[in-house]
C-alpha positions as CSV (number, residue, x, y, z in Angstrom):
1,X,-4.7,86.2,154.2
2,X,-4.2,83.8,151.4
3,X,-5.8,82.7,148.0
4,X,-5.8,79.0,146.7
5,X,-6.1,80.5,143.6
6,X,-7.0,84.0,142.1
7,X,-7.0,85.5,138.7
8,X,-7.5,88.9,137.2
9,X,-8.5,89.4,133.6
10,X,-6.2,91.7,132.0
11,X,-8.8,93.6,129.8
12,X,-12.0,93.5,131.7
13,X,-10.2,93.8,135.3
14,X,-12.6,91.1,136.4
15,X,-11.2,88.8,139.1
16,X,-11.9,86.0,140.8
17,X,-10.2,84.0,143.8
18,X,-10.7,80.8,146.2
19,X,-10.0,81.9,150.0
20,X,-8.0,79.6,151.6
21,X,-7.7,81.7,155.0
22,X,-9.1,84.9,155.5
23,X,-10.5,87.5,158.3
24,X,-14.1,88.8,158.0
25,X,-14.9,92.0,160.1
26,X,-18.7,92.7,160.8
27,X,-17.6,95.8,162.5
28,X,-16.9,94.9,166.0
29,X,-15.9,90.9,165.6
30,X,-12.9,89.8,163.8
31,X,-14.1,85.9,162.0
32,X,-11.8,83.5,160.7
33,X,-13.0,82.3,157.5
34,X,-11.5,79.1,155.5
35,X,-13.3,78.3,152.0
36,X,-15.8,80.4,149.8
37,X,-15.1,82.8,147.0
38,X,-14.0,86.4,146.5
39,X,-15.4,88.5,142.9
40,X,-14.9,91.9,141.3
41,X,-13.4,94.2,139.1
42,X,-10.5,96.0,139.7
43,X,-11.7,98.9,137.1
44,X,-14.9,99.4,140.2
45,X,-12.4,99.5,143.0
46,X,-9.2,101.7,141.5
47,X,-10.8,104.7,143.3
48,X,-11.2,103.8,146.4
49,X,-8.5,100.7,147.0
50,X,-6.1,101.3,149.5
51,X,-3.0,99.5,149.8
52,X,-0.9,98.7,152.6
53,X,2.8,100.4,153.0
54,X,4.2,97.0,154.4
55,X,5.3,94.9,151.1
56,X,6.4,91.0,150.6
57,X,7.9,88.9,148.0
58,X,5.6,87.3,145.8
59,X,7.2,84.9,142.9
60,X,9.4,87.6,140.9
61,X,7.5,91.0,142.4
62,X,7.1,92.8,145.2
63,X,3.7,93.4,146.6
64,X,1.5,95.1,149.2
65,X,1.0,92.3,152.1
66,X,-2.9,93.9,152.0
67,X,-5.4,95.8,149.9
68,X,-8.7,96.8,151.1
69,X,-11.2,96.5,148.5
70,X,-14.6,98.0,149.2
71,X,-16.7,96.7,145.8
72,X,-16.6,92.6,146.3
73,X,-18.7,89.6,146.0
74,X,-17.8,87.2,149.0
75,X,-19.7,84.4,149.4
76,X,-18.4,81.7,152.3
């Protein structure tokens, strides 16, 4: 739901954020989940990400409200 801080590297596509609040489905239970770590590469995912059609402001751009990411290192 929300990053305390994230980054993407624009030539590798690795990136890395802090989750401030986030959701984490096992399948069947829905699990709030404050602190811990998200990792990737956006190069890995560009296949398979989907993005949501709902959209928000975000500083100067307009952005998906949600992408689903399958290829991710969380660790809470």
């Amino acid at each position: 739901v929300q990053f305390s801080s994230f980054s993407c590297h624009p030539i590798t596509g690795d990136f890395a954020g802090e989750i401030r609040l986030g959701y984490y489905f096992d399948g069947e239970k829905t699990i709030p989940v404050t602190g811990g770590s998200i990792s990737g590469n956006i190069k890995e995912n560009e296949a398979t990400m989907q993005l949501s059609k709902e959209l928000d402001k975000y500083n100067f751009a307009v952005v998906p409200q949600a992408i689903l990411l399958k290829k991710v290192n969380v660790s809470i």
